Coordinates of C-alpha atoms and ligand atoms in Angstrom, one line a residue:
X325 CA 19.9 -100.7 38.6
X326 CA 19.6 -96.8 38.4
X327 CA 21.6 -94.9 35.6
X328 CA 22.3 -92.4 38.1
X329 CA 24.4 -94.8 40.0
X330 CA 26.6 -95.1 36.8
X331 CA 27.7 -91.6 36.1
X332 CA 30.0 -91.8 33.2
X333 CA 31.1 -88.1 34.1
X334 CA 32.4 -89.7 37.3
X335 CA 34.2 -92.6 35.6
X336 CA 31.7 -95.1 36.6
X337 CA 31.1 -98.2 34.4
X338 CA 28.5 -101.0 34.8
X339 CA 29.9 -104.5 35.2
X340 CA 28.0 -107.5 36.5
X341 CA 30.3 -110.3 35.5
X342 CA 34.1 -110.1 35.8
X343 CA 36.6 -111.7 33.4
X344 CA 37.1 -114.3 36.1
X345 CA 33.5 -115.4 35.8
X346 CA 32.5 -113.9 39.1
X347 CA 29.1 -112.2 39.4
X348 CA 28.0 -109.3 41.6
X349 CA 24.8 -111.0 43.2
X350 CA 23.0 -107.5 43.9
X351 CA 23.1 -106.8 40.2
X352 CA 22.4 -110.2 38.5
X353 CA 18.8 -110.8 37.5
X354 CA 17.1 -113.7 38.7
X355 CA 17.8 -116.0 35.6
X356 CA 17.0 -119.7 35.9
X357 CA 19.5 -122.2 34.6
X358 CA 18.0 -122.5 31.0
X359 CA 18.0 -119.0 30.5
X360 CA 21.6 -118.9 31.4
X361 CA 22.5 -121.6 29.2
X362 CA 20.5 -119.8 26.5
X363 CA 23.0 -116.8 26.7
X364 CA 25.8 -119.2 26.1
X365 CA 24.0 -120.9 23.4
X366 CA 23.1 -117.7 21.5
X367 CA 26.7 -116.4 21.7
X368 CA 28.4 -119.7 20.5
X369 CA 25.7 -119.8 17.6
X370 CA 26.8 -116.3 16.6
X371 CA 30.4 -117.1 16.8
X372 CA 30.1 -120.6 14.7
X373 CA 28.1 -118.6 12.2
X374 CA 30.6 -115.8 12.1
X375 CA 33.5 -118.1 11.5
X376 CA 31.4 -119.9 8.7
X377 CA 30.8 -116.7 7.0
X378 CA 34.4 -115.8 7.0
X379 CA 35.5 -119.2 5.5
X380 CA 32.6 -119.1 3.0
X381 CA 33.8 -115.5 1.9
X382 CA 37.3 -116.8 1.4
X383 CA 35.7 -119.5 -0.9
X384 CA 34.1 -117.1 -3.0
X385 CA 30.6 -118.2 -1.7
X386 CA 29.6 -115.0 0.2
X387 CA 30.2 -111.3 -0.6
X388 CA 32.1 -108.9 1.8
X389 CA 31.3 -109.6 5.3
X390 CA 31.8 -107.7 8.6
X391 CA 32.6 -110.1 11.4
X392 CA 31.4 -109.5 15.0
X393 CA 33.8 -111.8 16.8
X394 CA 34.2 -110.4 20.4
X395 CA 31.0 -108.5 20.3
X396 CA 28.5 -111.3 21.1
X397 CA 27.7 -110.3 24.5
X398 CA 26.7 -106.7 23.3
X399 CA 24.2 -108.2 21.0
X400 CA 23.1 -111.4 22.8
X401 CA 22.8 -109.5 26.1
X402 CA 20.8 -106.6 24.6
X403 CA 18.5 -108.3 22.4
X404 CA 17.6 -110.9 25.1
X405 CA 16.2 -107.9 26.8
X406 CA 13.8 -106.9 24.2
X407 CA 10.0 -107.4 24.2
X408 CA 8.4 -108.7 21.2
X409 CA 6.8 -105.5 20.4
X410 CA 10.4 -103.7 20.3
X411 CA 12.0 -102.9 17.2
X412 CA 15.7 -103.4 16.3
X413 CA 17.5 -101.0 13.9
X414 CA 20.8 -102.5 13.2
X415 CA 23.8 -101.4 11.3
X416 CA 25.8 -104.0 9.3
X417 CA 27.5 -106.0 12.3
X418 CA 24.5 -107.2 13.9
X419 CA 24.6 -110.8 13.0
X420 CA 23.9 -112.0 16.5
X421 CA 21.1 -109.5 17.5
X422 CA 19.5 -110.7 14.2
X423 CA 19.6 -114.3 15.1
X424 CA 18.4 -113.8 18.6
X425 CA 15.5 -112.0 17.0
X426 CA 14.7 -115.3 15.3
X427 CA 15.3 -114.2 11.6
X428 CA 16.1 -117.5 9.8
X429 CA 19.8 -117.9 9.1
X430 CA 19.4 -118.5 5.4
X431 CA 17.8 -115.1 5.0
X432 CA 20.8 -113.4 6.4
X433 CA 23.3 -115.6 4.4
X434 CA 21.2 -114.4 1.4
X435 CA 21.7 -110.8 2.0
X436 CA 25.6 -111.2 2.3
X437 CA 25.4 -113.3 -0.8
X438 CA 24.0 -110.3 -2.7
X439 CA 20.5 -111.2 -2.9
X440 CA 17.9 -108.7 -2.2
X441 CA 15.7 -111.4 -0.8
X442 CA 18.0 -111.3 2.4
X443 CA 16.6 -107.8 3.0
X444 CA 13.1 -108.6 2.7
X445 CA 12.6 -109.2 6.4
X446 CA 9.1 -110.2 7.4
X447 CA 7.4 -107.4 9.3
X448 CA 6.6 -109.7 12.2
X449 CA 10.4 -109.7 13.4
X450 CA 10.3 -105.9 13.9
X451 CA 13.8 -105.6 12.5
X452 CA 15.2 -103.0 9.7
X453 CA 17.4 -104.3 7.0
X454 CA 21.1 -103.8 7.5
X455 CA 22.3 -100.1 6.9
X456 CA 25.7 -99.9 5.2
X457 CA 25.8 -96.1 5.4
X458 CA 27.4 -95.3 8.9
X459 CA 25.0 -93.6 11.1
X460 CA 22.0 -92.8 8.8
X461 CA 20.0 -95.3 10.3
X462 CA 20.2 -93.5 13.8
X463 CA 17.5 -91.0 12.3
X464 CA 15.4 -93.8 11.0
X465 CA 15.2 -95.3 14.5
X466 CA 14.1 -92.0 16.1
X467 CA 11.6 -91.5 13.2
X468 CA 10.2 -95.2 14.0
X469 CA 10.3 -94.3 17.8
X470 CA 8.1 -91.2 17.2
X471 CA 6.0 -93.2 14.9
X472 CA 5.2 -95.7 17.6
X473 CA 4.1 -92.9 20.0
X474 CA 2.0 -91.0 17.5
X475 CA 0.1 -94.5 16.6
X476 CA 0.0 -95.3 20.4
X477 CA 1.7 -98.6 19.8
X478 CA 3.6 -100.6 22.4
X479 CA 7.3 -100.9 22.1
X480 CA 10.5 -99.0 21.9
X481 CA 13.3 -98.9 19.5
X482 CA 17.0 -100.1 20.0
X483 CA 19.4 -98.6 17.4
X484 CA 22.8 -100.4 17.3
X485 CA 25.9 -98.6 15.7
X486 CA 29.6 -98.3 16.3
X487 CA 32.0 -95.7 17.9
X488 CA 32.8 -94.5 14.4
X489 CA 28.8 -93.6 13.8
X490 CA 29.0 -91.2 16.6
X491 CA 31.2 -89.0 14.7
X492 CA 28.7 -88.6 11.9
X493 CA 26.4 -85.5 11.6
X494 CA 23.4 -87.9 11.2
X495 CA 24.0 -89.2 14.6
X496 CA 24.0 -85.7 16.3
X497 CA 20.6 -84.9 14.6
X498 CA 19.0 -88.2 15.7
X499 CA 20.4 -87.5 19.3
X500 CA 19.2 -83.9 19.4
X501 CA 15.9 -84.7 18.2
X502 CA 15.4 -87.8 20.3
X503 CA 16.3 -85.8 23.4
X504 CA 14.1 -82.8 22.7
X505 CA 11.1 -85.0 21.7
X506 CA 11.8 -87.6 24.3
X507 CA 11.6 -90.4 21.6
X508 CA 11.3 -94.0 22.9
X509 CA 14.5 -95.0 21.6
X510 CA 17.6 -96.8 23.0
X511 CA 20.9 -95.8 21.3
X512 CA 23.1 -98.9 21.6
X513 CA 26.8 -98.0 20.6
X514 CA 29.0 -100.8 20.4
X515 CA 32.6 -99.2 20.9
X516 CA 34.8 -101.6 19.7
X517 CA 37.8 -99.6 19.7
X518 CA 38.2 -99.1 15.9
X519 CA 36.3 -97.5 13.1
X520 CA 38.3 -99.5 10.3
X521 CA 41.7 -98.1 10.9
X522 CA 40.6 -95.1 13.0
X523 CA 41.0 -95.5 16.7
X524 CA 38.4 -94.4 19.5
X525 CA 40.8 -91.8 20.7
X526 CA 40.5 -89.7 17.6
X527 CA 36.9 -90.2 16.9
X528 CA 36.1 -87.9 20.1
X529 CA 38.3 -86.1 22.6
X530 CA 35.8 -86.9 25.4
X531 CA 36.8 -89.3 28.1
X532 CA 33.7 -91.5 27.4
X533 CA 31.4 -91.7 24.6
X534 CA 28.5 -92.2 27.1
X535 CA 29.1 -88.7 28.2
X536 CA 27.4 -87.8 24.9
X537 CA 24.1 -88.8 26.4
X538 CA 24.5 -86.2 28.8
X539 CA 25.4 -83.6 26.4
X540 CA 22.0 -84.2 24.5
X541 CA 20.0 -84.2 27.8
X542 CA 19.4 -88.1 28.2
X543 CA 21.0 -90.8 30.4
X544 CA 24.4 -92.0 29.3
X545 CA 25.9 -95.1 30.5
X546 CA 29.2 -96.8 30.0
X547 CA 29.0 -100.5 30.4
X548 CA 31.2 -103.5 30.0
X549 CA 30.1 -104.8 26.7
X550 CA 31.9 -108.1 27.0
X551 CA 29.6 -108.9 30.0
X552 CA 26.0 -109.9 28.8
X553 CA 24.4 -109.3 32.2
X554 CA 25.7 -105.6 32.3
X555 CA 24.4 -105.4 28.8
X556 CA 21.0 -106.9 29.5
X557 CA 20.6 -105.0 32.6
X558 CA 21.3 -101.6 31.0
X559 CA 19.2 -102.4 27.9
X560 CA 16.3 -103.7 30.0
X561 CA 16.3 -100.5 32.2
X562 CA 16.6 -98.3 29.3
X563 CA 13.7 -99.9 27.4
X564 CA 11.5 -99.8 30.3
X565 CA 12.0 -96.1 30.7
X566 CA 11.5 -95.6 27.0
X567 CA 8.3 -97.7 27.0
X568 CA 7.1 -95.8 30.1
X569 CA 7.5 -92.2 28.4
X570 CA 10.8 -91.7 30.2
X571 CA 12.5 -90.9 26.8
X572 CA 15.9 -92.1 25.1
X573 CA 19.0 -93.3 26.7
X574 CA 22.6 -93.7 25.2
X575 CA 24.5 -96.8 26.0
X576 CA 28.1 -97.2 25.4
X577 CA 29.0 -100.8 25.5
X578 CA 32.9 -101.1 25.6
X579 CA 33.8 -104.2 23.7
X580 CA 36.6 -105.1 21.1
X581 CA 36.5 -106.3 17.4
X582 CA 38.8 -109.2 17.4
X583 CA 38.7 -109.7 13.7
X584 CA 39.1 -107.5 10.8
X585 CA 36.8 -104.7 10.0
X586 CA 35.4 -106.7 6.9
X587 CA 36.9 -109.4 4.9
X588 CA 38.5 -106.7 2.9
X589 CA 40.4 -105.3 5.7
X590 CA 44.1 -106.3 7.0
X591 CA 44.1 -104.8 10.5
X592 CA 47.8 -105.8 11.0
X593 CA 48.3 -102.8 9.3
X594 CA 47.2 -100.4 11.8
X595 CA 47.0 -102.4 15.2
X596 CA 49.3 -104.4 17.2
X597 CA 48.9 -108.0 17.7
X598 CA 49.7 -107.7 21.2
X599 CA 46.5 -105.6 21.8
X600 CA 44.5 -108.3 20.0
X601 CA 46.0 -110.9 22.2
X602 CA 45.2 -109.0 25.3
X603 CA 41.6 -108.2 24.4
X604 CA 41.1 -112.0 23.4
X605 CA 41.8 -112.8 27.0
X606 CA 38.6 -110.9 27.9
X607 CA 36.3 -112.0 25.2
X608 CA 32.7 -112.9 26.1
X609 CA 32.6 -116.5 25.6
X610 CA 35.5 -117.3 27.6
X611 CA 34.2 -115.4 30.3
X612 CA 30.8 -116.8 30.3
X613 CA 32.0 -120.3 30.1
X614 CA 33.9 -119.7 33.3
X615 CA 30.6 -118.4 35.1
X616 CA 28.7 -121.3 33.9
X617 CA 31.4 -123.8 34.8
X618 CA 31.5 -122.3 38.4
X619 CA 27.5 -122.9 38.7
X620 CA 28.0 -126.4 37.4
X621 CA 26.1 -125.6 34.3
X622 CA 29.0 -126.1 31.6
X623 CA 30.7 -129.4 30.8
X624 CA 33.1 -130.1 27.8
X625 CA 30.7 -132.9 26.5
X626 CA 27.6 -130.4 27.0
X627 CA 29.5 -127.8 24.8
X628 CA 30.6 -130.3 22.1
X629 CA 27.0 -131.4 21.8
X630 CA 26.0 -128.0 21.1
X631 CA 28.5 -127.3 18.7
X632 CA 27.5 -130.4 16.5
X633 CA 23.9 -129.2 16.6
X634 CA 24.7 -125.7 15.8
X635 CA 27.1 -127.0 13.0
X636 CA 24.4 -129.0 11.4
X637 CA 21.9 -126.2 11.7
X638 CA 24.4 -123.8 10.0
X639 CA 25.2 -126.5 7.2
X640 CA 21.7 -126.7 6.3
X641 CA 21.1 -123.0 6.1
X642 CA 24.0 -122.6 4.0
X643 CA 22.6 -125.6 1.5
X644 CA 19.2 -123.7 1.6
X645 CA 20.8 -120.2 0.8
X646 CA 22.9 -121.5 -2.0
X647 CA 19.9 -123.4 -3.6
X648 CA 18.1 -120.1 -3.8
X649 CA 17.8 -118.7 -7.3
X650 CA 20.3 -116.0 -7.6
X651 CA 19.9 -112.3 -7.8
X652 CA 18.4 -111.0 -11.1
X653 CA 19.6 -107.6 -12.6
X654 CA 16.3 -105.8 -11.9
X655 CA 16.3 -106.4 -8.2
X656 CA 18.4 -103.4 -7.8
X657 CA 15.2 -101.4 -8.8
X658 CA 12.5 -103.5 -7.3
X659 CA 12.7 -103.1 -3.7
X660 CA 13.3 -99.3 -3.0
X661 CA 9.9 -97.7 -4.2
X662 CA 6.1 -98.7 -3.9
X663 CA 5.9 -97.0 -7.4
X664 CA 8.9 -96.8 -9.5
X665 CA 9.6 -93.1 -10.6
X666 CA 9.4 -92.7 -14.3
X667 CA 13.2 -92.4 -15.0
X668 CA 13.9 -95.3 -13.2
X669 CA 11.3 -97.4 -14.8
X670 CA 12.9 -96.3 -18.0
X671 CA 16.6 -97.5 -16.6
X672 CA 14.9 -100.8 -15.6
X673 CA 13.4 -101.5 -19.0
X674 CA 16.8 -100.7 -20.6
X675 CA 18.6 -103.1 -18.2
X676 CA 16.1 -105.9 -19.0
X677 CA 16.5 -105.2 -22.7
X678 CA 20.1 -105.4 -22.3
X679 CA 20.0 -108.7 -20.7
X680 CA 17.1 -110.4 -22.6
X681 CA 17.6 -113.9 -23.6
X682 CA 20.3 -114.6 -20.7
X683 CA 17.9 -116.5 -18.5
Ligands
TPP1258 C1 28.2 -92.5 5.5 C2 29.4 -93.4 5.4 N1 30.7 -93.0 5.5 C3 31.6 -94.0 5.2 C4 31.6 -95.2 5.1 C5 32.9 -96.3 4.9 N2 32.6 -97.0 6.3 C6 32.2 -98.2 6.4 S1 32.2 -98.8 7.8 C7 33.3 -97.4 8.5 C8 33.6 -97.4 9.9 C9 32.5 -97.7 11.0 O1 33.0 -97.7 12.2 P1 32.1 -97.8 13.5 O2 30.8 -96.9 13.3 O3 32.9 -97.7 14.7 O4 31.6 -99.4 13.4 P2 32.2 -100.7 13.3 O5 32.5 -101.0 11.8 O6 33.5 -100.6 14.1 O7 31.2 -101.6 13.9 C10 33.2 -96.7 7.5 C11 34.0 -95.2 7.7 C12 30.1 -95.7 5.2 N3 29.9 -97.0 4.9 N4 29.2 -94.7 5.2

């Protein structure tokens, strides 16, 4: 696959797997049956965890949560293309990418339960914590990519963000710097059509967001974000180029957020049900199931067995996260600085004094 074959300025978009479950054999990488089933397993795992998180939030057992339903192919397809030495810089909706990376589910749950322990991801996972500020982490990703180069370490950085983040000044700075310095970074934009209630068309007047890559002097490609193979192929190619000194790439994965922005949002106030229904017919699990079935790799029984196994895993992780000692007031001070500045050390002491005798 050559990025130049999919010029976004000529209206080209990369797709390998059609909504009917057919593939373009020229583009499909040579995956064995186990790997094909693994794609589905990861997407299903993310879907089930996501739904459980929504339910836990409604029961008051989890804080505000941003669901990813509909975006599984973007995250699973891209993370499957990463090497162990690559880094992931997520925004806040990257549950599936985080799971594929191998982060224990109980850690992810702890984060959304408001426990700082959920952000203390062991270094070996090569994954930064969740970034709630929109777009600021694109700068961290470029900085990390430059650090990898200066240290002559293997690997590249994949940075995830939404269409809304591309409207932020930080994104502009990150793209400018990465383009000029040819940083080994892949900007992975999940264009899920909405930035809370703001539709894509008033985020940017350009025909595609992928065109932004061209504007900053790097390849930009628009791909079908509900097609895990297109996602895999584009990410793998971009990473290979980045690792080989070929500089950054901007990938616009066109997908759709089927649920609310977060558990605090009510999308019925700003988008039509008919739009959601139309997009639900194109969602990645339905499409991938069709593909597997055509290859004789899917059966109802197989999926039901998988669901049972995954549900047990989720239940065990929830039990473990809920058994964890709750957050302590001083946690807000304890994980930001290697050495606490004097004014914060004073505030910490005041807080501890105010809570003395509570434990
Ligand atoms: C700097 C900053 N401004 C505003 C917000 C409030 N906010 C949270 S999410 C969001 C929209 C993000 O949309 P997008 O980047 O498309 O990602 P998506 O949520 O669709 O995945 C906004 C404006 C924020 N968290 N940070």
